[in-house]
Short mmCIF file of C-alpha atoms in Angstrom, two decimals:
data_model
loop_
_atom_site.label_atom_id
_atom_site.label_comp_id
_atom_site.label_asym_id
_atom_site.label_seq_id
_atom_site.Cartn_x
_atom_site.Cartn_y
_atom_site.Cartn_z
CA UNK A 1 -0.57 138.68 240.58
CA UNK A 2 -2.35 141.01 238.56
CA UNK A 3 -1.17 144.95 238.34
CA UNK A 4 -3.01 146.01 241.02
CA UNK A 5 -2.63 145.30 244.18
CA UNK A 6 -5.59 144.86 246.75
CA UNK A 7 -5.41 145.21 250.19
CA UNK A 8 -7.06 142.67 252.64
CA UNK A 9 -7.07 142.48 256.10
CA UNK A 10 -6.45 139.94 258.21
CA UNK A 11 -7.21 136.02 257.27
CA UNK A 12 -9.46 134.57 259.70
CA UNK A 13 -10.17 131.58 258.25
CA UNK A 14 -8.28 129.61 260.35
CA UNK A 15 -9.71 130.23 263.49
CA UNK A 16 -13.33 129.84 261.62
CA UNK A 17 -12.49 126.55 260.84
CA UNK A 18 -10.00 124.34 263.06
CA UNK A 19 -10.99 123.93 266.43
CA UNK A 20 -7.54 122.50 267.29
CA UNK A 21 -5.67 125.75 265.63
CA UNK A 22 -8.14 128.24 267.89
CA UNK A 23 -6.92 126.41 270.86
CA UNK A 24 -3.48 126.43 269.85
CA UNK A 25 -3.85 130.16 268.88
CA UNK A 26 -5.20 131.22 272.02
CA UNK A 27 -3.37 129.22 274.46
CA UNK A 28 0.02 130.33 272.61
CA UNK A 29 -1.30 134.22 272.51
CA UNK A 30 -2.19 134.18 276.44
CA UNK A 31 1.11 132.52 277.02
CA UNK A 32 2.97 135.22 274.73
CA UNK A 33 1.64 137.76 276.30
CA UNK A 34 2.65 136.51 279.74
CA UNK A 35 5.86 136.20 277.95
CA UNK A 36 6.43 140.17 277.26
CA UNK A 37 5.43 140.68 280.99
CA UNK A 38 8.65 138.53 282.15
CA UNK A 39 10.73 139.74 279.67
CA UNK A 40 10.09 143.48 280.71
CA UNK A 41 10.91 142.12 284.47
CA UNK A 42 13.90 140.76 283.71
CA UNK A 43 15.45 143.03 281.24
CA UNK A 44 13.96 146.00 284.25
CA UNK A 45 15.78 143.86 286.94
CA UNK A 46 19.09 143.03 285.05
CA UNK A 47 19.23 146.99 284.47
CA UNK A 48 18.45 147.30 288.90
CA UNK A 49 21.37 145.12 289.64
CA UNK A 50 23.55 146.28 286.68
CA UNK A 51 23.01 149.74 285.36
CA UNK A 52 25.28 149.01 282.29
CA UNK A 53 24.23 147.79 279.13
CA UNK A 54 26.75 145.22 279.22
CA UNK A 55 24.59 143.33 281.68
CA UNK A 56 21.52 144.12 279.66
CA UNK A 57 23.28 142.96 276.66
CA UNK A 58 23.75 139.75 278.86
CA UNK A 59 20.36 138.23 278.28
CA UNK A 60 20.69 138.00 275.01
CA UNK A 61 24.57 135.58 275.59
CA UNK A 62 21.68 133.62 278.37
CA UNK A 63 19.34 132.67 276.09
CA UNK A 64 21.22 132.86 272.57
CA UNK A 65 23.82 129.97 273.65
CA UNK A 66 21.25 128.07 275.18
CA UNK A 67 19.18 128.00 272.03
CA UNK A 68 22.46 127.36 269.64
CA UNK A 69 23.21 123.98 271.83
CA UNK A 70 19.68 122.80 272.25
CA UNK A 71 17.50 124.15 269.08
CA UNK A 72 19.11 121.24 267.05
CA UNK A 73 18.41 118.82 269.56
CA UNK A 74 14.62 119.78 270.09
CA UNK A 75 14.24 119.36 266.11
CA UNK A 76 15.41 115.91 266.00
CA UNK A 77 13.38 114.87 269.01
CA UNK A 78 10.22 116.47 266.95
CA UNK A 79 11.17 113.96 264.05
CA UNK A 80 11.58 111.09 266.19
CA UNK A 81 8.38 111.24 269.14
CA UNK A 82 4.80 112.54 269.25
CA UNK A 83 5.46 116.52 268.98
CA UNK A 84 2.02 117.04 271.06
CA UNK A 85 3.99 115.08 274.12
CA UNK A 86 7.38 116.60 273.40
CA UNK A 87 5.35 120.17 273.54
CA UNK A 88 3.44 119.16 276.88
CA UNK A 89 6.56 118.29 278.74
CA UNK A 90 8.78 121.42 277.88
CA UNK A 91 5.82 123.79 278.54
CA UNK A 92 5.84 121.98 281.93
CA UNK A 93 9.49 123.15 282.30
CA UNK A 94 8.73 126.04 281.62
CA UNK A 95 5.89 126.46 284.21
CA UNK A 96 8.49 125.59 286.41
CA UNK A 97 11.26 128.24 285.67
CA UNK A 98 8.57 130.90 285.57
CA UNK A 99 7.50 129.67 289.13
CA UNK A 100 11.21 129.67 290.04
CA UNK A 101 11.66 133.18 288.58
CA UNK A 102 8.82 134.63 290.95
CA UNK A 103 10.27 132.45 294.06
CA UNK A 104 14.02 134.33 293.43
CA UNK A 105 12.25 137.93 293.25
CA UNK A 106 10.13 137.34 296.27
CA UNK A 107 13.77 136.43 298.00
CA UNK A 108 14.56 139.88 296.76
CA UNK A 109 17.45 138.03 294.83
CA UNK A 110 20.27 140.75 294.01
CA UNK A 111 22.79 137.79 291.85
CA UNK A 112 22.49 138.49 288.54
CA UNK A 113 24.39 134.99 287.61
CA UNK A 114 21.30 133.51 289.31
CA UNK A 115 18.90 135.36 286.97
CA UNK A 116 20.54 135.00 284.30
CA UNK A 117 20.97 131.34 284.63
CA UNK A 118 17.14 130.97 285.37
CA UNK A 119 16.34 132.56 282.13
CA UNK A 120 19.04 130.47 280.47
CA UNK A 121 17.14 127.62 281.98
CA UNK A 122 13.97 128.81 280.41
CA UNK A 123 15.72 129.11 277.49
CA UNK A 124 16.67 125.22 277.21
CA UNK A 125 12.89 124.14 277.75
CA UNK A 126 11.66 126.39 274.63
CA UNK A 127 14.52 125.31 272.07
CA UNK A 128 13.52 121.50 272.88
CA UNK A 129 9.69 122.27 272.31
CA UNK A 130 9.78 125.08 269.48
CA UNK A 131 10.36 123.04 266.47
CA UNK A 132 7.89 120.88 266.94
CA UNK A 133 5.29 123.41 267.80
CA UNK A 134 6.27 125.20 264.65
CA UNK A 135 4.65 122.13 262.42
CA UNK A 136 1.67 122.80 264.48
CA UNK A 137 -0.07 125.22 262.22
CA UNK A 138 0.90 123.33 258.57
CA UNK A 139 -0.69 120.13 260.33
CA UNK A 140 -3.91 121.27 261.50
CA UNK A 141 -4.83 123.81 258.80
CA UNK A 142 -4.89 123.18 255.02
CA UNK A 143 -2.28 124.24 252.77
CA UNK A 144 -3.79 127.22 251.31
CA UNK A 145 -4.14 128.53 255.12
CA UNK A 146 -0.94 127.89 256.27
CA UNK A 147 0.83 131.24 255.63
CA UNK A 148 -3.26 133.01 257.04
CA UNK A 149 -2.31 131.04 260.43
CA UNK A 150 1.50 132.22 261.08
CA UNK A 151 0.06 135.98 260.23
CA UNK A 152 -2.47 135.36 262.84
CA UNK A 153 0.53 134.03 265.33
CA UNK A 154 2.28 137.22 264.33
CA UNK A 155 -0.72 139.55 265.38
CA UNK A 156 -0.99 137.52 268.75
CA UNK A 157 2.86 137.98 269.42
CA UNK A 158 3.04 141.68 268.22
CA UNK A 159 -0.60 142.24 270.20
CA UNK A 160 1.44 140.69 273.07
CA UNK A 161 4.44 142.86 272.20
CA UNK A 162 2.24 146.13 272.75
CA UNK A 163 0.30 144.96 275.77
CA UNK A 164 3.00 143.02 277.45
CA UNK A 165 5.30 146.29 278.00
CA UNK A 166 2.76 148.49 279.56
CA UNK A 167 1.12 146.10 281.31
CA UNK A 168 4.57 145.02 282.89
CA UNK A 169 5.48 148.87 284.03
CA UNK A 170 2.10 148.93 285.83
CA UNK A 171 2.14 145.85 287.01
CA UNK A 172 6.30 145.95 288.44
CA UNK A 173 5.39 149.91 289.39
CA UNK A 174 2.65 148.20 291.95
CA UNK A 175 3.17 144.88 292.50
CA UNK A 176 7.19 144.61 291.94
CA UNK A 177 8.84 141.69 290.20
CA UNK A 178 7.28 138.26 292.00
CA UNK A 179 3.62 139.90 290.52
CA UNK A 180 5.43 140.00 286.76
CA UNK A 181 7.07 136.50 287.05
CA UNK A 182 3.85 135.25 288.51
CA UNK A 183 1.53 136.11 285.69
CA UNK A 184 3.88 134.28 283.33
CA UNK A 185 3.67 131.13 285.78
CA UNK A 186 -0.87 131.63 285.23
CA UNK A 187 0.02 132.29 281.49
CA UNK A 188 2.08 129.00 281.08
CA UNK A 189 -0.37 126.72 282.46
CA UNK A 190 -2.83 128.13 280.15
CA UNK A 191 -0.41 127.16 277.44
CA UNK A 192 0.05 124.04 278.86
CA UNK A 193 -4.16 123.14 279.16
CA UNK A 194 -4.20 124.53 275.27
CA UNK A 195 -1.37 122.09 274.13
CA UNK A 196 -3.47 118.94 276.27
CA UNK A 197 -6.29 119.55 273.94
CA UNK A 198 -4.70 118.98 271.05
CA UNK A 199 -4.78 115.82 268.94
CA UNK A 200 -1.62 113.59 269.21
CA UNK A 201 0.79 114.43 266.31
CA UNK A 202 3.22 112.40 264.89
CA UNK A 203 5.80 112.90 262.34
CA UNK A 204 4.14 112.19 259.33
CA UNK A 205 6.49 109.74 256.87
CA UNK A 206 9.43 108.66 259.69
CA UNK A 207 12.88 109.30 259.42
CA UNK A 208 14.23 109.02 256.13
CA UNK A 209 10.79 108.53 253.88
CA UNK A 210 8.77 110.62 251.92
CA UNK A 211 5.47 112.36 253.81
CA UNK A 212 2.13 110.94 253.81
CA UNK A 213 0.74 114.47 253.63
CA UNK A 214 -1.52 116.64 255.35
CA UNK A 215 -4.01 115.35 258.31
CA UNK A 216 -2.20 112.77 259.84
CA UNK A 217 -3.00 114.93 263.20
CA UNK A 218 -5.91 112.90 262.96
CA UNK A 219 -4.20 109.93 263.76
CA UNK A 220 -3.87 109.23 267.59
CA UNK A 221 -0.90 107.82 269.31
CA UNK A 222 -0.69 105.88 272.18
CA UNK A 223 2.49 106.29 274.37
CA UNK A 224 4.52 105.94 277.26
CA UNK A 225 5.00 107.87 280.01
CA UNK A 226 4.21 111.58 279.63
CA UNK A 227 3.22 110.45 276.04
CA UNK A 228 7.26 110.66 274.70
CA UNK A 229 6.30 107.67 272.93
CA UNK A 230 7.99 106.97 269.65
CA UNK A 231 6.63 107.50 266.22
CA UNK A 232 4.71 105.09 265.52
CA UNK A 233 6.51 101.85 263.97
CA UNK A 234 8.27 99.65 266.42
CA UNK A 235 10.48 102.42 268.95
CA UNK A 236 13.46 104.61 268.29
CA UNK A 237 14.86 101.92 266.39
CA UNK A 238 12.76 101.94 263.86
CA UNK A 239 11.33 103.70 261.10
CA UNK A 240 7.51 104.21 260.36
CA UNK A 241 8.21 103.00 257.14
CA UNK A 242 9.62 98.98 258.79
CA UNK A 243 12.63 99.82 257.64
CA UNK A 244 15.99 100.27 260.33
CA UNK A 245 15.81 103.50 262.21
CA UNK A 246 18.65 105.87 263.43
CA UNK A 247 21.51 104.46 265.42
CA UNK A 248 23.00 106.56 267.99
CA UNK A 249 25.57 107.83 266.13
CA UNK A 250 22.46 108.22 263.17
CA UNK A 251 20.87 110.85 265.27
CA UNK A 252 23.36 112.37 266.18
CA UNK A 253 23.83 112.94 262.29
CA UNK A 254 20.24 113.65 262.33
CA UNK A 255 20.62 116.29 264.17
CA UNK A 256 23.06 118.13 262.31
CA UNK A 257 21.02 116.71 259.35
CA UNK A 258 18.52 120.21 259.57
CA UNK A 259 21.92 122.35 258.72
CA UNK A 260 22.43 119.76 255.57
CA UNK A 261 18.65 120.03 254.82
CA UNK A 262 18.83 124.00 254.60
CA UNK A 263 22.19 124.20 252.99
CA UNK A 264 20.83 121.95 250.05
CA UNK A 265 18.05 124.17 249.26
CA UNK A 266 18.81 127.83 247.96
CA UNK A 267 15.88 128.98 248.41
CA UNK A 268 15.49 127.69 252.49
CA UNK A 269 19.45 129.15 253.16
CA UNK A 270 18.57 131.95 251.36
CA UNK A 271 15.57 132.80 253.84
CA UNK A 272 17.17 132.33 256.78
CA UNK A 273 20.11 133.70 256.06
CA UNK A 274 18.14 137.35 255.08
CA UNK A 275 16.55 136.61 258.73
CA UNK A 276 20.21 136.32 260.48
CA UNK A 277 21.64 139.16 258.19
CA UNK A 278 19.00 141.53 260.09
CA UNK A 279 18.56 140.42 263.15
CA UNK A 280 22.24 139.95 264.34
CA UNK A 281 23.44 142.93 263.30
CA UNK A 282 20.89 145.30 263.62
CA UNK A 283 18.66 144.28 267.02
CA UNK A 284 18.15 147.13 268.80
CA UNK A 285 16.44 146.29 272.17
CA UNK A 286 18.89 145.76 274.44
CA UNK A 287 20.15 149.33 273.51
CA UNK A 288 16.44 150.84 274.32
CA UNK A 289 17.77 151.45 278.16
CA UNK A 290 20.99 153.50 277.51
CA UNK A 291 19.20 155.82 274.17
CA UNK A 292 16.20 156.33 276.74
CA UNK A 293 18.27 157.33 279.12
CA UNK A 294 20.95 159.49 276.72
CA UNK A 295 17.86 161.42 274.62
CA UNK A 296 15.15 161.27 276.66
CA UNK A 297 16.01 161.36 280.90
CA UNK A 298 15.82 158.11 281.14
CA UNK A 299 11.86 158.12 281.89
CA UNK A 300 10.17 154.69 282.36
CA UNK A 301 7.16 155.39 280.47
CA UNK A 302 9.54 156.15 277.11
CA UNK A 303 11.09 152.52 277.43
CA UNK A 304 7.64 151.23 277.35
CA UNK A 305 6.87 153.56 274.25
CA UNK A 306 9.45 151.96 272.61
CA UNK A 307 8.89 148.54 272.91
CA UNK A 308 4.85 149.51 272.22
CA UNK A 309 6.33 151.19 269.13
CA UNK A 310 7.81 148.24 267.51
CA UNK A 311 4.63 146.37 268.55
CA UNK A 312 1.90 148.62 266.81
CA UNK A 313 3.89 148.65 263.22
CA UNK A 314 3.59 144.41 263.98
CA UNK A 315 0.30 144.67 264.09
CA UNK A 316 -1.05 147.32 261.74
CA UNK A 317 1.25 145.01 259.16
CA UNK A 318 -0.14 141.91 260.93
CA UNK A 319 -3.84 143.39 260.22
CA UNK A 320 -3.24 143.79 256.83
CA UNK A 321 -1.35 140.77 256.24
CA UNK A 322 -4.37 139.48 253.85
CA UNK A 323 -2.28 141.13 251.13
CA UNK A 324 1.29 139.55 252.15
CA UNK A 325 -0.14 136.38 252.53
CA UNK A 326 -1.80 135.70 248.81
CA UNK A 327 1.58 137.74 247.47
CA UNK A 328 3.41 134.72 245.64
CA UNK A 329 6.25 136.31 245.53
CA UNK A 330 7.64 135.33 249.10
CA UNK A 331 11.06 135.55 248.71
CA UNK A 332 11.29 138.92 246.73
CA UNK A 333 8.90 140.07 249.90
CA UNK A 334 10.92 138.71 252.51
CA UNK A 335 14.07 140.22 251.34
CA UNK A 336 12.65 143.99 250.76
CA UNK A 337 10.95 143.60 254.73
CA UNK A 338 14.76 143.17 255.63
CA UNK A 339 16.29 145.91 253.80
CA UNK A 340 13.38 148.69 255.67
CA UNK A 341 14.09 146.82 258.80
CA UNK A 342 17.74 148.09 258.87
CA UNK A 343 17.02 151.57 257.05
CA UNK A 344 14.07 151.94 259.53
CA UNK A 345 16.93 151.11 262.85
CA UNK A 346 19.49 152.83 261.46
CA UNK A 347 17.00 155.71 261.44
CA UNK A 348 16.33 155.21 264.91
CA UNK A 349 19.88 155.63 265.77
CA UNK A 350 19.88 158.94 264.43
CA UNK A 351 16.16 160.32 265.23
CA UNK A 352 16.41 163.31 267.44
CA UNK A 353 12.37 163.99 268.51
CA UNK A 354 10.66 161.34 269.93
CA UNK A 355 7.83 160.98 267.50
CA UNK A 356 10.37 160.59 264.76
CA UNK A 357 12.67 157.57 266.49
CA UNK A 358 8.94 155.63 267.83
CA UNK A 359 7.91 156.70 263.84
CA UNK A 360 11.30 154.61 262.90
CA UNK A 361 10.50 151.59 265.39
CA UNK A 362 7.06 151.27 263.91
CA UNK A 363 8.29 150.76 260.84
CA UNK A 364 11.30 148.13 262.15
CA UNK A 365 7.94 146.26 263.65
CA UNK A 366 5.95 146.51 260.40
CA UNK A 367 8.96 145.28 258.19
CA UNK A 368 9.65 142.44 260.90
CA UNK A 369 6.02 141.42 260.65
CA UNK A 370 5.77 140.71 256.98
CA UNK A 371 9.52 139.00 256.70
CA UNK A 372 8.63 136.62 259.86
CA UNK A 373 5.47 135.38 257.74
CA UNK A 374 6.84 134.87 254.66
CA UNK A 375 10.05 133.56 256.00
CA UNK A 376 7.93 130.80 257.84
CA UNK A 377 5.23 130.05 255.25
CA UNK A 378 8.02 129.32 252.79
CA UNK A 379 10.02 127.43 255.39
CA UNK A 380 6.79 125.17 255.80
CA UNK A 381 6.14 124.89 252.24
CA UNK A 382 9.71 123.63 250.95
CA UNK A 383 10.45 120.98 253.48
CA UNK A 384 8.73 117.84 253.78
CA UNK A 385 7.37 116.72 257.21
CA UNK A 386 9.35 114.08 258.03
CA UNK A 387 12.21 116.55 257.89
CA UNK A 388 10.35 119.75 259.18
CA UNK A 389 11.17 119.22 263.18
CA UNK A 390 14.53 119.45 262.39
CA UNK A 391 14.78 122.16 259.69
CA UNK A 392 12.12 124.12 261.99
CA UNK A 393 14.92 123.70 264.66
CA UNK A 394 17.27 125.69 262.47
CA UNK A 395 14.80 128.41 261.39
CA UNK A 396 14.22 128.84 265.54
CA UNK A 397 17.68 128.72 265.88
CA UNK A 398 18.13 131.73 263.87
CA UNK A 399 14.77 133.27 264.89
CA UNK A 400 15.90 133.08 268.67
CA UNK A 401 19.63 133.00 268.94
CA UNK A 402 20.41 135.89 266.23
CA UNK A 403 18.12 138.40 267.86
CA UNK A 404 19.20 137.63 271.05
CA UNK A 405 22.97 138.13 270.12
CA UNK A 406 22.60 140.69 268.06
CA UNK A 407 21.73 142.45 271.68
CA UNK A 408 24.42 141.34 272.60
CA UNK A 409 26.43 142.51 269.80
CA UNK A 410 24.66 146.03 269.90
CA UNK A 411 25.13 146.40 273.63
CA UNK A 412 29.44 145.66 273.47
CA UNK A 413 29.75 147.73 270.78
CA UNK A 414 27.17 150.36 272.76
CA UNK A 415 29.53 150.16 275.88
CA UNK A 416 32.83 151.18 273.44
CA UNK A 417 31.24 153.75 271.49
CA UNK A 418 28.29 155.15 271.99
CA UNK A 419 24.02 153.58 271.46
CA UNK A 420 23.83 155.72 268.13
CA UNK A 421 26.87 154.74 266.65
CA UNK A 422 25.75 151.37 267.21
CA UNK A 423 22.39 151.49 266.04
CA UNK A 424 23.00 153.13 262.53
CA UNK A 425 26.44 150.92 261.61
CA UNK A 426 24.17 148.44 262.83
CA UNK A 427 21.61 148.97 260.45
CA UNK A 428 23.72 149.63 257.43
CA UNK A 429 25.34 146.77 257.67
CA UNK A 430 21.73 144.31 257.80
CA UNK A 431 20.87 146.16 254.46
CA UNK A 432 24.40 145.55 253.21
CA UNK A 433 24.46 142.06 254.28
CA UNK A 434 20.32 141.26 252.52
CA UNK A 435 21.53 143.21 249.15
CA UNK A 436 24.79 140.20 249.17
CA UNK A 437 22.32 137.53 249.88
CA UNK A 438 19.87 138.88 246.91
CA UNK A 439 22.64 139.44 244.87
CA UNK A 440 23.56 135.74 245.25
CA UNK A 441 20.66 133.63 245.27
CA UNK A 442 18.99 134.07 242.43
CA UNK A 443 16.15 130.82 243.75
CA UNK A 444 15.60 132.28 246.49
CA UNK A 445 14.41 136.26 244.28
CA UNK A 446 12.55 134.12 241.95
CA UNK A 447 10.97 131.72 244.40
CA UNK A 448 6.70 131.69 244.29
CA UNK A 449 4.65 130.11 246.62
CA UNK A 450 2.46 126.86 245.49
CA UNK A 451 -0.34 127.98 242.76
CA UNK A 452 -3.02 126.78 245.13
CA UNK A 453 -1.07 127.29 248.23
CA UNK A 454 -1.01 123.94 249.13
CA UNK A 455 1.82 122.64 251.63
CA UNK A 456 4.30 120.37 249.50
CA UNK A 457 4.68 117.69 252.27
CA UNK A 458 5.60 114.90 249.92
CA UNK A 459 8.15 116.79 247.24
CA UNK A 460 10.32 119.40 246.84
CA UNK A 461 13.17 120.55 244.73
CA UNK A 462 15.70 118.18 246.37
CA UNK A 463 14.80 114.49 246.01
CA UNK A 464 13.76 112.73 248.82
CA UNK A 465 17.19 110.59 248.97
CA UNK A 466 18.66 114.01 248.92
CA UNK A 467 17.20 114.81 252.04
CA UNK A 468 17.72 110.83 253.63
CA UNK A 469 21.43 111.93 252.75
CA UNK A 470 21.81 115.41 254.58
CA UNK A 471 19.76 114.49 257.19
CA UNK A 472 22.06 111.77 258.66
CA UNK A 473 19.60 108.74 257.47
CA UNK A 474 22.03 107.26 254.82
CA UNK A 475 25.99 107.31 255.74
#
């Protein structure tokens, strides 16, 4: 990288050129943006029934367990059947929950165990189709537009992020609840016609072997019912490769095998670990409810702000992510995001005027914005793709379950002492925790991105019968 830095905007090259990645990019956007809508009803309706942050604190425990039990298990199915298929059918479950979710608020539903358990139900069907919608873009796109395709994710989710709020205290201010859960039923079909148009994809390589590389999405696959076919090779007993595939008790190993992957590599531990570090002890939005209604009356319209605020630092980062993206340095990046994230929370915790605390939230979205990119470019780049379903299951894992109890987290200790207290030891302790895992990883400071950007889907710095070993393939 040369001494000075340019700034580019937004990468749009892979919406220019893959047909398949447009469609995935705009069915995913429309569906994440149906997404913020629900989550703004339920976190609005736990808060009706409830009025303690305790009970908002609550959705995280519903959909953090759910994605610690299941995350693992959606990454090995992603490394054993057509990922396309396993997408299809959990998007379908999730259609369903989101028609369920409307049916409960139109019975003016005052259990919160039944809400709660809904969304914990939602919760199941999106850890068992993440991972393998995470090898989506590194599969479709070429390897020097991988990391331009998660930015462009990014700026869908944090566009949703901004919309999604407002939208949702229009749309529950008029409508009510059924009208918020109902446009994330419309959202999730859209998802689900976006996902049908998309070229079978199966795991490149098979369990235990080395990648064939890039553009195997080519490749069509005929299967069974609702396409949960095998890879292709003879069934779930064997590899693509001819060779014996995974016993029961081997994929059971297999799916534990995505921990052993990650732990192997310093640099992929590393990563995620800086990503946990933050978000579990420093996520802030399950305490938006209690410091809106502590500093600020408790006005609706300020909740929204706040959520919008996190949003718009997303995307201004997410619109200049043309810089982060041809930075090599991902790892130094990713772990300087994390450190602002807590300084900028921590400031939010102790920000008096409004403009100053949405001034601090903007700058917790901008920071998230640039470590979620580089965290899943390199993610994508170090692990083969025989293996990336189920290390992708551990990087959602993290992504999903740490936010979700870190609200948790924030909202107990919120309950015993106070939303500000919480918020700034909150945040000190993220930075503390990112400056340990810098301190100890030296890979993972030193670690640059491919010289052409190219996707590494044969290689890496463990050998391949390295990775048969952690994943569960050899005893």
């Amino acid at each position: 990288m040369s001494g000075r830095i340019r700034v580019r905007f937004l990468d749009t090259r892979p919406l220019r050129g893959s047909q398949p990645f447009r469609d995935l990019w705009i069915g995913t956007s429309v569906s994440q943006l149906g997404g913020q809508i629900a989550n703004v009803a339920v976190l609005a309706q736990v808060w009706d029934l409830t009025g303690s942050p305790v009970g908002t604190g609550a959705i995280g425990l519903a959909t953090g367990l759910p994605m610690l039990l299941f995350g693992l298990l959606g990454g090995a199915l992603a490394d054993t059947v057509d990922r396309r298929a396993l997408v299809r059918a959990t998007t379908t479950g999730q259609l369903l929950v989101a028609a369920a979710l409307c049916a409960q608020a139109l019975a003016h539903n005052r259990n919160v165990l039944l809400l709660l358990a809904l969304v914990a139900l939602a919760t199941v069907f999106s850890a068992l189709g993440a991972p393998a919608r995470r090898t989506f873009p590194v599969r479709l796109l070429p390897g020097d537009q991988v990391a331009a395709g998660l930015a462009l994710t990014n700026v869908s989710f944090q566009a949703a992020m901004l919309a999604g709020p407002a939208a949702a205290g229009l749309i529950i201010a008029r409508w009510d609840f059924p009208a918020a859960y109902g446009i994330q039923a419309v959202a999730m079909a859209v998802s689900m016609l976006a996902v049908i148009r998309l070229p079978a994809m199966r795991p490149e390589g098979g369990e235990g072997t080395a990648s064939e590389g890039g553009g195997g999405w080519r490749r069509r696959a005929k299967c069974g019912v609702f396409g949960l076919g095998p890879a292709k090779g003879g069934g779930l007993g064997r590899a693509k490769g001819g060779g014996p595939g995974p016993s029961r008790g081997g994929r059971r190993r297999a799916e534990r095998g995505g921990w052993r992957i990650v732990l192997r590599r310093p640099t992929l531990w590393g990563s995620m670990a800086t990503d946990l570090a933050a978000t579990l002890l420093a996520m802030p939005v399950a305490l938006f409810p209690l410091v809106n209604e502590i500093r600020f009356g408790g006005n609706p319209r300020t909740l929204g702000l706040f959520l919008s605020a996190v949003a718009v630092g997303g995307i201004t980062a997410g619109l200049l992510s043309g810089t982060v993206t041809r930075w090599r340095r991902g790892g130094l990046v990713q772990l300087s995001a994390a450190v602002v994230w807590g300084l900028a929370l921590a400031g939010f915790g102790l920000a008096g005027p409004l403009w100053l605390a949405l001034g601090c939230l903007a700058a917790a979205g901008a920071a998230d914005t640039v470590s979620v990119v580089t965290r899943s470019a390199l993610v994508q780049w170090e692990t083969p793709d025989a293996y990336r379903g189920r290390v992708s299951s551990v990087e959602h894992v993290i992504g999903v379950a740490g936010p979700e109890l870190g609200n948790f987290r924030g909202g107990l200790l919120a309950s015993a002492t106070s939303a500000p207290f919480s918020l700034v030891l909150g945040g000190v302790s993220a930075v503390l925790a990112v400056l340990a895992v810098a301190a100890t990883n030296a890979p993972l400071r030193a670690y640059r991105t491919p010289s052409h950007g190219g996707a590494d889907t044969d290689a890496g710095p463990v050998p391949d019968a390295d990775l048969a070993v952690a994943s569960g393939q050899v005893p």
